[in-house]
Amino acid sequence: MPLLRDLFLKLSTNKLMRDFVVNFPLSCRVSRRFVAGETLDEAIAVVKKLNAQGLAVTFDLLGESVSQESEARAAKDGYLRALDAIAANRVSSQVSVKLTQMGLAISPDLCLDHMRQILRKAKAIDTLVTIDMEDSPYTQTTLDTFKTLRDAMRFDNVGIVIQSYLYRSEKDMQMLRALGANVRLCKGAYKEPAEIAFPEKKDVDANYLTLAQIFFDSSSPANGAYLDLATHDEKIIKWAKEYTTRHNVPRDRFEFQMLYGIRSDLQRQLAREGYTMRVYVPYGTHWYPYFMRRLAERPANVIFLMSNLFK
Ligand code: FDA
């Protein structure tokens, strides 16, 4: 249902709609299906529960597209507190960060400084920070920032997301594979024009396999590269299991990842089968755009929302 997807993606950036939805108690309740809570304590409680089920976690303090330096600083401080809480509670969790939340659109230097502080603290507790990929105006600067942090600033605990809906991703993937980077491969959640992204879902899915194969290619040097297969798509997961078995790709070179609240049954099954299965756990008060993107992905979620609203 591409029309519904487009509508919800458009609404995800609409301020009037945001104010309406976030002030509507029932939508807050429904959003809890995808969001661990509004506070760090609530999020830590969810991480403990997931860890107890054998699931690894990456935390996401919700927020994006900040326009004030003070907001970016507050988000950075929020991440530093989350890293302290991960250590203090002895939970197993990485973190995921959006660069526009760290001030990328205000000043790239401000964003770099915030990322440096987060990466330093994450390094001290031996955990990874993955940079989420946002919409296409930020693709190149996000990759550039990743390379600066990794190569110029020498952080080895930073990863990056690649989206299979972008035509450019094949080249980006080859570059990241050669670097030996830690890459999270997803399909892509934003509305992008056909000039730069596959309009057809079947092509996005096919490109996902192409990009994963670039990474798994056993003829490439084993240089520490690591792939996160971030998808709930059962066909892709089945393909990945078969491909990695057939090509002897060791299980310590890749993992599966899914979003909190989506296909929890499959998450537990993969963990039981001995794969590393990481759940992306978002929390915080800025849940509106994230929530709308989850509705856009699946018409059934809109029906779920509506049925709860009118109960
Ligand atoms: P697809 O959309 O084909 O869905 C396959 C199946 O999964 C569906 O049939 C359904 O069963 C289930 N499913 C998928 N979405 C659902 C939903 N919202 N509600 C209920 N069921 C659903 N995107 C991005 O642009 N930048 C990023 O940085 C990230 N980061 C990221 C991290 C992680 C860990 C994950 C798992 C995903 C992302 N994404 C993302 C989102 C990603 O691009 C994509 O939009 C979603 O994962 C949905 O795509 P699938 O691969 O699951 O396939």
mmCIF file of C-alpha atoms and ligand atoms in Angstrom:
data_model
loop_
_atom_site.group_PDB
_atom_site.id
_atom_site.type_symbol
_atom_site.label_atom_id
_atom_site.label_comp_id
_atom_site.label_asym_id
_atom_site.label_seq_id
_atom_site.Cartn_x
_atom_site.Cartn_y
_atom_site.Cartn_z
ATOM 1 C CA MET A 1 0.000 0.000 0.000
ATOM 2 C CA PRO A 2 2.433 2.689 -1.174
ATOM 3 C CA LEU A 3 -0.156 5.474 -0.792
ATOM 4 C CA LEU A 4 -0.647 4.797 2.903
ATOM 5 C CA ARG A 5 3.118 4.571 3.358
ATOM 6 C CA ASP A 6 3.606 7.952 1.654
ATOM 7 C CA LEU A 7 0.832 9.534 3.730
ATOM 8 C CA PHE A 8 2.283 8.380 7.055
ATOM 9 C CA LEU A 9 5.829 9.337 6.065
ATOM 10 C CA LYS A 10 4.566 12.811 5.151
ATOM 11 C CA LEU A 11 2.697 13.083 8.447
ATOM 12 C CA SER A 12 5.848 12.010 10.326
ATOM 13 C CA THR A 13 7.322 15.479 9.681
ATOM 14 C CA ASN A 14 4.092 17.452 10.214
ATOM 15 C CA LYS A 15 4.198 19.612 13.352
ATOM 16 C CA LEU A 16 0.428 20.064 13.727
ATOM 17 C CA MET A 17 -0.159 16.341 13.507
ATOM 18 C CA ARG A 18 2.696 15.702 15.925
ATOM 19 C CA ASP A 19 1.188 18.050 18.529
ATOM 20 C CA PHE A 20 -2.180 16.347 18.133
ATOM 21 C CA VAL A 21 -0.834 12.787 18.367
ATOM 22 C CA VAL A 22 1.597 13.274 21.269
ATOM 23 C CA ASN A 23 -1.057 15.001 23.369
ATOM 24 C CA PHE A 24 -3.574 12.265 22.764
ATOM 25 C CA PRO A 25 -3.289 9.791 25.676
ATOM 26 C CA LEU A 26 -4.465 6.810 23.638
ATOM 27 C CA SER A 27 -1.815 7.268 20.944
ATOM 28 C CA CYS A 28 0.834 7.433 23.705
ATOM 29 C CA ARG A 29 -0.456 4.077 24.906
ATOM 30 C CA VAL A 30 -0.393 2.550 21.414
ATOM 31 C CA SER A 31 3.113 3.909 20.765
ATOM 32 C CA ARG A 32 4.304 1.738 23.678
ATOM 33 C CA ARG A 33 4.130 -1.231 21.380
ATOM 34 C CA PHE A 34 7.252 0.133 19.643
ATOM 35 C CA VAL A 35 8.797 2.374 22.332
ATOM 36 C CA ALA A 36 10.226 1.044 25.604
ATOM 37 C CA GLY A 37 9.110 4.057 27.646
ATOM 38 C CA GLU A 38 9.750 7.741 28.094
ATOM 39 C CA THR A 39 12.448 7.431 30.789
ATOM 40 C CA LEU A 40 15.855 5.797 31.008
ATOM 41 C CA ASP A 41 14.699 3.691 33.989
ATOM 42 C CA GLU A 42 11.831 2.246 31.933
ATOM 43 C CA ALA A 43 14.233 1.495 29.082
ATOM 44 C CA ILE A 44 16.750 -0.213 31.397
ATOM 45 C CA ALA A 45 13.956 -2.406 32.773
ATOM 46 C CA VAL A 46 13.110 -3.510 29.198
ATOM 47 C CA VAL A 47 16.782 -4.202 28.424
ATOM 48 C CA LYS A 48 17.060 -6.391 31.517
ATOM 49 C CA LYS A 49 14.029 -8.368 30.398
ATOM 50 C CA LEU A 50 15.397 -8.807 26.860
ATOM 51 C CA ASN A 51 18.871 -9.766 28.110
ATOM 52 C CA ALA A 52 17.262 -12.408 30.337
ATOM 53 C CA GLN A 53 15.723 -13.928 27.175
ATOM 54 C CA GLY A 54 19.163 -14.173 25.558
ATOM 55 C CA LEU A 55 18.687 -11.070 23.393
ATOM 56 C CA ALA A 56 21.339 -8.385 22.912
ATOM 57 C CA VAL A 57 20.230 -4.751 22.701
ATOM 58 C CA THR A 58 21.051 -1.423 21.130
ATOM 59 C CA PHE A 59 19.537 1.610 22.847
ATOM 60 C CA ASP A 60 18.129 4.569 20.941
ATOM 61 C CA LEU A 61 17.331 7.787 22.783
ATOM 62 C CA LEU A 62 14.627 9.092 20.454
ATOM 63 C CA GLY A 63 15.185 12.439 18.767
ATOM 64 C CA GLU A 64 16.166 13.842 15.370
ATOM 65 C CA SER A 65 16.377 17.021 13.306
ATOM 66 C CA VAL A 66 17.238 19.299 16.239
ATOM 67 C CA SER A 67 17.637 22.971 15.360
ATOM 68 C CA GLN A 68 18.977 24.397 18.646
ATOM 69 C CA GLU A 69 22.455 23.843 20.064
ATOM 70 C CA SER A 70 20.925 23.395 23.538
ATOM 71 C CA GLU A 71 18.706 20.520 22.265
ATOM 72 C CA ALA A 72 21.713 18.781 20.686
ATOM 73 C CA ARG A 73 23.694 19.180 23.920
ATOM 74 C CA ALA A 74 20.788 17.774 25.961
ATOM 75 C CA ALA A 75 20.562 14.755 23.615
ATOM 76 C CA LYS A 76 24.316 14.149 23.916
ATOM 77 C CA ASP A 77 24.034 14.338 27.727
ATOM 78 C CA GLY A 78 21.123 11.890 27.534
ATOM 79 C CA TYR A 79 23.360 9.410 25.702
ATOM 80 C CA LEU A 80 26.157 9.861 28.253
ATOM 81 C CA ARG A 81 23.629 9.090 31.016
ATOM 82 C CA ALA A 82 22.392 6.032 29.096
ATOM 83 C CA LEU A 83 25.969 4.716 28.811
ATOM 84 C CA ASP A 84 26.474 5.260 32.556
ATOM 85 C CA ALA A 85 23.234 3.367 33.208
ATOM 86 C CA ILE A 86 24.311 0.472 30.949
ATOM 87 C CA ALA A 87 27.509 0.135 33.001
ATOM 88 C CA ALA A 88 25.869 0.671 36.406
ATOM 89 C CA ASN A 89 23.132 -1.893 35.718
ATOM 90 C CA ARG A 90 25.558 -4.338 34.067
ATOM 91 C CA VAL A 91 23.225 -4.854 31.128
ATOM 92 C CA SER A 92 24.433 -5.845 27.689
ATOM 93 C CA SER A 93 23.651 -2.978 25.342
ATOM 94 C CA GLN A 94 25.144 -0.947 22.544
ATOM 95 C CA VAL A 95 23.734 2.444 21.474
ATOM 96 C CA SER A 96 22.401 3.865 18.197
ATOM 97 C CA VAL A 97 22.537 7.593 17.424
ATOM 98 C CA LYS A 98 21.118 9.946 14.792
ATOM 99 C CA LEU A 99 23.545 12.665 13.723
ATOM 100 C CA THR A 100 20.838 15.321 13.245
ATOM 101 C CA GLN A 101 20.011 14.754 16.919
ATOM 102 C CA MET A 102 23.657 15.534 17.723
ATOM 103 C CA GLY A 103 23.446 18.848 15.850
ATOM 104 C CA LEU A 104 24.646 17.889 12.333
ATOM 105 C CA ALA A 105 22.265 20.390 10.698
ATOM 106 C CA ILE A 106 23.453 23.182 13.034
ATOM 107 C CA SER A 107 27.203 22.626 12.778
ATOM 108 C CA PRO A 108 29.177 19.546 11.692
ATOM 109 C CA ASP A 109 31.878 20.456 14.236
ATOM 110 C CA LEU A 110 29.344 20.531 17.080
ATOM 111 C CA CYS A 111 28.053 17.125 15.963
ATOM 112 C CA LEU A 112 31.601 15.716 15.794
ATOM 113 C CA ASP A 113 32.355 17.002 19.275
ATOM 114 C CA HIS A 114 29.191 15.371 20.673
ATOM 115 C CA MET A 115 29.973 12.090 18.923
ATOM 116 C CA ARG A 116 33.534 12.194 20.236
ATOM 117 C CA GLN A 117 32.246 12.467 23.829
ATOM 118 C CA ILE A 118 29.761 9.627 23.325
ATOM 119 C CA LEU A 119 32.313 7.362 21.638
ATOM 120 C CA ARG A 120 34.893 8.022 24.341
ATOM 121 C CA LYS A 121 32.460 7.010 27.079
ATOM 122 C CA ALA A 122 31.246 3.998 25.055
ATOM 123 C CA LYS A 123 34.863 2.913 24.556
ATOM 124 C CA ALA A 124 35.459 3.082 28.301
ATOM 125 C CA ILE A 125 32.648 0.547 28.836
ATOM 126 C CA ASP A 126 33.645 -1.431 25.748
ATOM 127 C CA THR A 127 30.527 -0.927 23.678
ATOM 128 C CA LEU A 128 29.663 0.004 20.114
ATOM 129 C CA VAL A 129 27.907 3.156 18.870
ATOM 130 C CA THR A 130 26.087 2.743 15.543
ATOM 131 C CA ILE A 131 25.206 5.826 13.521
ATOM 132 C CA ASP A 132 21.653 5.543 12.158
ATOM 133 C CA MET A 133 21.122 6.575 8.530
ATOM 134 C CA GLU A 134 18.542 9.319 8.039
ATOM 135 C CA ASP A 135 16.995 10.679 4.840
ATOM 136 C CA SER A 136 19.074 11.274 1.708
ATOM 137 C CA PRO A 137 20.104 14.932 2.274
ATOM 138 C CA TYR A 138 22.262 13.509 5.095
ATOM 139 C CA THR A 139 23.635 10.333 3.450
ATOM 140 C CA GLN A 140 26.991 11.728 2.332
ATOM 141 C CA THR A 141 27.637 13.825 5.462
ATOM 142 C CA THR A 142 26.724 10.853 7.646
ATOM 143 C CA LEU A 143 29.241 8.651 5.817
ATOM 144 C CA ASP A 144 31.872 11.416 5.964
ATOM 145 C CA THR A 145 31.329 11.859 9.701
ATOM 146 C CA PHE A 146 31.590 8.092 10.223
ATOM 147 C CA LYS A 147 34.922 8.037 8.341
ATOM 148 C CA THR A 148 36.282 11.015 10.290
ATOM 149 C CA LEU A 149 35.373 9.388 13.607
ATOM 150 C CA ARG A 150 36.782 6.025 12.570
ATOM 151 C CA ASP A 151 39.882 6.937 10.598
ATOM 152 C CA ALA A 152 40.938 10.464 11.618
ATOM 153 C CA MET A 153 39.836 10.226 15.262
ATOM 154 C CA ARG A 154 40.639 6.503 15.444
ATOM 155 C CA PHE A 155 37.492 5.258 17.164
ATOM 156 C CA ASP A 156 37.167 1.519 16.514
ATOM 157 C CA ASN A 157 33.812 1.295 18.321
ATOM 158 C CA VAL A 158 31.683 3.085 15.725
ATOM 159 C CA GLY A 159 29.336 1.489 13.170
ATOM 160 C CA ILE A 160 27.142 2.817 10.369
ATOM 161 C CA VAL A 161 23.810 2.004 8.692
ATOM 162 C CA ILE A 162 23.339 1.370 4.957
ATOM 163 C CA GLN A 163 19.899 1.406 3.279
ATOM 164 C CA SER A 164 19.207 -1.068 0.456
ATOM 165 C CA TYR A 165 16.637 1.251 -1.192
ATOM 166 C CA LEU A 166 19.371 3.701 -2.319
ATOM 167 C CA TYR A 167 21.046 3.099 -5.701
ATOM 168 C CA ARG A 168 24.334 4.426 -4.293
ATOM 169 C CA SER A 169 24.466 1.843 -1.496
ATOM 170 C CA GLU A 170 26.295 -0.796 -3.571
ATOM 171 C CA LYS A 171 29.321 1.492 -3.917
ATOM 172 C CA ASP A 172 29.084 2.583 -0.272
ATOM 173 C CA MET A 173 28.933 -1.044 0.830
ATOM 174 C CA GLN A 174 32.034 -1.935 -1.191
ATOM 175 C CA MET A 175 33.902 0.967 0.384
ATOM 176 C CA LEU A 176 32.800 -0.033 3.911
ATOM 177 C CA ARG A 177 33.655 -3.692 3.308
ATOM 178 C CA ALA A 178 37.157 -2.707 2.209
ATOM 179 C CA LEU A 179 37.529 -0.552 5.330
ATOM 180 C CA GLY A 180 36.546 -3.497 7.546
ATOM 181 C CA ALA A 181 33.663 -1.518 9.008
ATOM 182 C CA ASN A 182 30.802 -2.562 11.242
ATOM 183 C CA VAL A 183 27.710 -2.119 9.041
ATOM 184 C CA ARG A 184 24.007 -2.385 9.870
ATOM 185 C CA LEU A 185 22.102 -3.205 6.690
ATOM 186 C CA CYS A 186 18.429 -2.161 6.552
ATOM 187 C CA LYS A 187 15.940 -1.508 3.741
ATOM 188 C CA GLY A 188 15.348 2.199 4.501
ATOM 189 C CA ALA A 189 12.468 3.955 6.239
ATOM 190 C CA TYR A 190 12.136 7.398 4.609
ATOM 191 C CA LYS A 191 10.342 8.737 1.566
ATOM 192 C CA GLU A 192 12.920 9.046 -1.231
ATOM 193 C CA PRO A 193 12.521 10.072 -4.891
ATOM 194 C CA ALA A 194 12.838 7.497 -7.697
ATOM 195 C CA GLU A 195 15.944 9.314 -9.007
ATOM 196 C CA ILE A 196 17.942 8.046 -6.048
ATOM 197 C CA ALA A 197 16.016 5.086 -4.608
ATOM 198 C CA PHE A 198 14.317 1.942 -5.943
ATOM 199 C CA PRO A 199 10.583 2.718 -6.058
ATOM 200 C CA GLU A 200 9.612 -0.985 -6.121
ATOM 201 C CA LYS A 201 9.800 -3.037 -2.918
ATOM 202 C CA LYS A 202 10.937 -6.153 -4.807
ATOM 203 C CA ASP A 203 14.034 -4.261 -6.023
ATOM 204 C CA VAL A 204 14.783 -2.996 -2.505
ATOM 205 C CA ASP A 205 14.570 -6.594 -1.252
ATOM 206 C CA ALA A 206 16.770 -7.921 -4.090
ATOM 207 C CA ASN A 207 19.356 -5.205 -3.464
ATOM 208 C CA TYR A 208 19.415 -6.166 0.215
ATOM 209 C CA LEU A 209 20.713 -9.608 -0.808
ATOM 210 C CA THR A 210 23.253 -8.100 -3.214
ATOM 211 C CA LEU A 211 24.600 -5.807 -0.480
ATOM 212 C CA ALA A 212 24.744 -8.584 2.105
ATOM 213 C CA GLN A 213 26.677 -10.769 -0.368
ATOM 214 C CA ILE A 214 29.226 -8.002 -0.938
ATOM 215 C CA PHE A 215 29.886 -8.133 2.768
ATOM 216 C CA PHE A 216 29.893 -11.899 3.077
ATOM 217 C CA ASP A 217 32.054 -12.388 -0.023
ATOM 218 C CA SER A 218 34.700 -14.811 1.154
ATOM 219 C CA SER A 219 37.188 -13.666 -1.497
ATOM 220 C CA SER A 220 37.494 -10.319 0.314
ATOM 221 C CA PRO A 221 40.172 -10.096 2.991
ATOM 222 C CA ALA A 222 38.967 -10.945 6.499
ATOM 223 C CA ASN A 223 39.650 -7.506 7.909
ATOM 224 C CA GLY A 224 37.305 -7.312 10.879
ATOM 225 C CA ALA A 225 34.246 -6.360 8.861
ATOM 226 C CA TYR A 226 30.991 -7.190 10.663
ATOM 227 C CA LEU A 227 27.448 -7.192 9.294
ATOM 228 C CA ASP A 228 24.196 -6.542 11.178
ATOM 229 C CA LEU A 229 21.257 -7.942 9.200
ATOM 230 C CA ALA A 230 18.584 -5.490 10.391
ATOM 231 C CA THR A 231 15.330 -6.844 9.029
ATOM 232 C CA HIS A 232 12.136 -8.668 10.036
ATOM 233 C CA ASP A 233 11.800 -10.155 6.561
ATOM 234 C CA GLU A 234 11.591 -13.930 7.021
ATOM 235 C CA LYS A 235 12.621 -14.636 3.414
ATOM 236 C CA ILE A 236 15.820 -12.620 3.842
ATOM 237 C CA ILE A 237 16.561 -14.197 7.224
ATOM 238 C CA LYS A 238 16.124 -17.692 5.764
ATOM 239 C CA TRP A 239 18.371 -16.739 2.816
ATOM 240 C CA ALA A 240 21.038 -15.358 5.184
ATOM 241 C CA LYS A 241 21.056 -18.501 7.303
ATOM 242 C CA GLU A 242 21.474 -20.700 4.209
ATOM 243 C CA TYR A 243 24.028 -18.438 2.530
ATOM 244 C CA THR A 244 26.244 -18.147 5.602
ATOM 245 C CA THR A 245 26.109 -21.914 6.193
ATOM 246 C CA ARG A 246 26.890 -22.740 2.550
ATOM 247 C CA HIS A 247 29.764 -20.225 2.380
ATOM 248 C CA ASN A 248 31.167 -20.980 5.844
ATOM 249 C CA VAL A 249 30.677 -17.424 7.082
ATOM 250 C CA PRO A 250 31.445 -17.666 10.791
ATOM 251 C CA ARG A 251 28.677 -16.576 13.172
ATOM 252 C CA ASP A 252 31.020 -14.069 14.786
ATOM 253 C CA ARG A 253 31.047 -12.039 11.543
ATOM 254 C CA PHE A 254 27.345 -11.177 11.508
ATOM 255 C CA GLU A 255 24.212 -10.875 13.607
ATOM 256 C CA PHE A 256 20.482 -10.387 13.195
ATOM 257 C CA GLN A 257 18.747 -7.243 14.426
ATOM 258 C CA MET A 258 15.095 -6.241 14.780
ATOM 259 C CA LEU A 259 13.099 -3.390 16.236
ATOM 260 C CA TYR A 260 11.552 -3.567 19.702
ATOM 261 C CA GLY A 261 7.931 -4.772 19.502
ATOM 262 C CA ILE A 262 8.227 -6.317 16.035
ATOM 263 C CA ARG A 263 8.413 -10.090 15.527
ATOM 264 C CA SER A 264 9.443 -10.827 19.124
ATOM 265 C CA ASP A 265 8.698 -14.521 18.440
ATOM 266 C CA LEU A 266 11.246 -14.609 15.619
ATOM 267 C CA GLN A 267 13.759 -12.700 17.760
ATOM 268 C CA ARG A 268 13.601 -15.355 20.487
ATOM 269 C CA GLN A 269 13.728 -18.181 17.934
ATOM 270 C CA LEU A 270 16.943 -16.851 16.337
ATOM 271 C CA ALA A 271 18.531 -16.440 19.779
ATOM 272 C CA ARG A 272 17.560 -20.036 20.621
ATOM 273 C CA GLU A 273 19.187 -21.191 17.382
ATOM 274 C CA GLY A 274 22.451 -19.680 18.623
ATOM 275 C CA TYR A 275 22.593 -16.550 16.453
ATOM 276 C CA THR A 276 23.390 -13.183 17.988
ATOM 277 C CA MET A 277 20.034 -11.403 17.940
ATOM 278 C CA ARG A 278 20.033 -7.703 18.844
ATOM 279 C CA VAL A 279 16.899 -5.678 19.557
ATOM 280 C CA TYR A 280 16.833 -1.948 18.777
ATOM 281 C CA VAL A 281 15.169 -0.402 21.835
ATOM 282 C CA PRO A 282 13.985 3.204 21.435
ATOM 283 C CA TYR A 283 12.937 5.294 24.427
ATOM 284 C CA GLY A 284 12.330 8.934 25.284
ATOM 285 C CA THR A 285 9.712 11.600 24.800
ATOM 286 C CA HIS A 286 10.433 12.367 21.110
ATOM 287 C CA TRP A 287 8.730 9.231 19.819
ATOM 288 C CA TYR A 288 6.386 10.777 17.221
ATOM 289 C CA PRO A 289 8.435 10.493 13.937
ATOM 290 C CA TYR A 290 9.741 7.027 14.875
ATOM 291 C CA PHE A 291 6.193 5.865 15.647
ATOM 292 C CA MET A 292 4.839 7.253 12.359
ATOM 293 C CA ARG A 293 7.557 5.461 10.374
ATOM 294 C CA ARG A 294 6.538 2.186 12.047
ATOM 295 C CA LEU A 295 2.907 2.828 11.068
ATOM 296 C CA ALA A 296 4.002 3.628 7.506
ATOM 297 C CA GLU A 297 5.751 0.268 7.198
ATOM 298 C CA ARG A 298 2.675 -1.810 7.762
ATOM 299 C CA PRO A 299 -0.993 -1.002 7.093
ATOM 300 C CA ALA A 300 -1.977 -3.517 9.797
ATOM 301 C CA ASN A 301 -0.375 -1.174 12.353
ATOM 302 C CA VAL A 302 -2.733 1.618 11.321
ATOM 303 C CA ILE A 303 -5.706 -0.712 11.826
ATOM 304 C CA PHE A 304 -4.233 -1.667 15.222
ATOM 305 C CA LEU A 305 -3.960 2.054 16.113
ATOM 306 C CA MET A 306 -7.472 2.856 14.910
ATOM 307 C CA SER A 307 -9.029 -0.067 16.751
ATOM 308 C CA ASN A 308 -7.362 1.101 19.979
ATOM 309 C CA LEU A 309 -8.353 4.726 19.447
ATOM 310 C CA PHE A 310 -12.021 3.896 19.026
ATOM 311 C CA LYS A 311 -12.226 1.302 21.804
HETATM 312 P P1 FDA B 1 9.598 -5.392 5.356
HETATM 313 O O1 FDA B 1 9.120 -3.989 5.436
HETATM 314 O O2 FDA B 1 9.535 -6.091 4.047
HETATM 315 O O3 FDA B 1 8.831 -6.230 6.449
HETATM 316 C C1 FDA B 1 8.977 -7.644 6.564
HETATM 317 C C2 FDA B 1 8.032 -8.131 7.641
HETATM 318 O O4 FDA B 1 8.427 -7.587 8.895
HETATM 319 C C3 FDA B 1 6.595 -7.680 7.480
HETATM 320 O O5 FDA B 1 5.884 -8.546 6.642
HETATM 321 C C4 FDA B 1 6.103 -7.703 8.907
HETATM 322 O O6 FDA B 1 5.816 -9.020 9.321
HETATM 323 C C5 FDA B 1 7.293 -7.231 9.669
HETATM 324 N N1 FDA B 1 7.300 -5.759 9.876
HETATM 325 C C6 FDA B 1 8.096 -4.857 9.248
HETATM 326 N N2 FDA B 1 7.865 -3.616 9.710
HETATM 327 C C7 FDA B 1 6.886 -3.726 10.627
HETATM 328 C C8 FDA B 1 6.207 -2.803 11.470
HETATM 329 N N3 FDA B 1 6.488 -1.507 11.441
HETATM 330 N N4 FDA B 1 5.257 -3.274 12.295
HETATM 331 C C9 FDA B 1 4.951 -4.604 12.343
HETATM 332 N N5 FDA B 1 5.571 -5.525 11.589
HETATM 333 C C10 FDA B 1 6.523 -5.103 10.731
HETATM 334 N N6 FDA B 1 15.825 2.592 8.579
HETATM 335 C C11 FDA B 1 16.515 3.670 8.167
HETATM 336 O O7 FDA B 1 16.161 4.295 7.159
HETATM 337 N N7 FDA B 1 17.613 4.087 8.862
HETATM 338 C C12 FDA B 1 18.087 3.430 9.954
HETATM 339 O O8 FDA B 1 19.073 3.830 10.552
HETATM 340 C C13 FDA B 1 17.370 2.266 10.388
HETATM 341 N N8 FDA B 1 17.775 1.551 11.469
HETATM 342 C C14 FDA B 1 17.187 0.330 11.739
HETATM 343 C C15 FDA B 1 17.719 -0.492 12.741
HETATM 344 C C16 FDA B 1 17.185 -1.759 12.939
HETATM 345 C C17 FDA B 1 17.791 -2.649 13.998
HETATM 346 C C18 FDA B 1 16.085 -2.220 12.154
HETATM 347 C C19 FDA B 1 15.518 -3.594 12.329
HETATM 348 C C20 FDA B 1 15.537 -1.382 11.209
HETATM 349 C C21 FDA B 1 16.070 -0.107 10.997
HETATM 350 N N9 FDA B 1 15.521 0.754 10.047
HETATM 351 C C22 FDA B 1 16.223 1.884 9.667
HETATM 352 C C23 FDA B 1 14.161 0.471 9.480
HETATM 353 C C24 FDA B 1 14.238 -0.310 8.170
HETATM 354 O O9 FDA B 1 14.793 0.498 7.168
HETATM 355 C C25 FDA B 1 12.846 -0.781 7.709
HETATM 356 O O10 FDA B 1 12.027 0.335 7.500
HETATM 357 C C26 FDA B 1 12.150 -1.725 8.674
HETATM 358 O O11 FDA B 1 13.049 -2.589 9.281
HETATM 359 C C27 FDA B 1 11.086 -2.579 7.935
HETATM 360 O O12 FDA B 1 11.681 -3.329 6.931
HETATM 361 P P2 FDA B 1 11.948 -4.921 6.979
HETATM 362 O O13 FDA B 1 13.373 -5.135 6.609
HETATM 363 O O14 FDA B 1 11.569 -5.457 8.282
HETATM 364 O O15 FDA B 1 11.116 -5.501 5.791
#
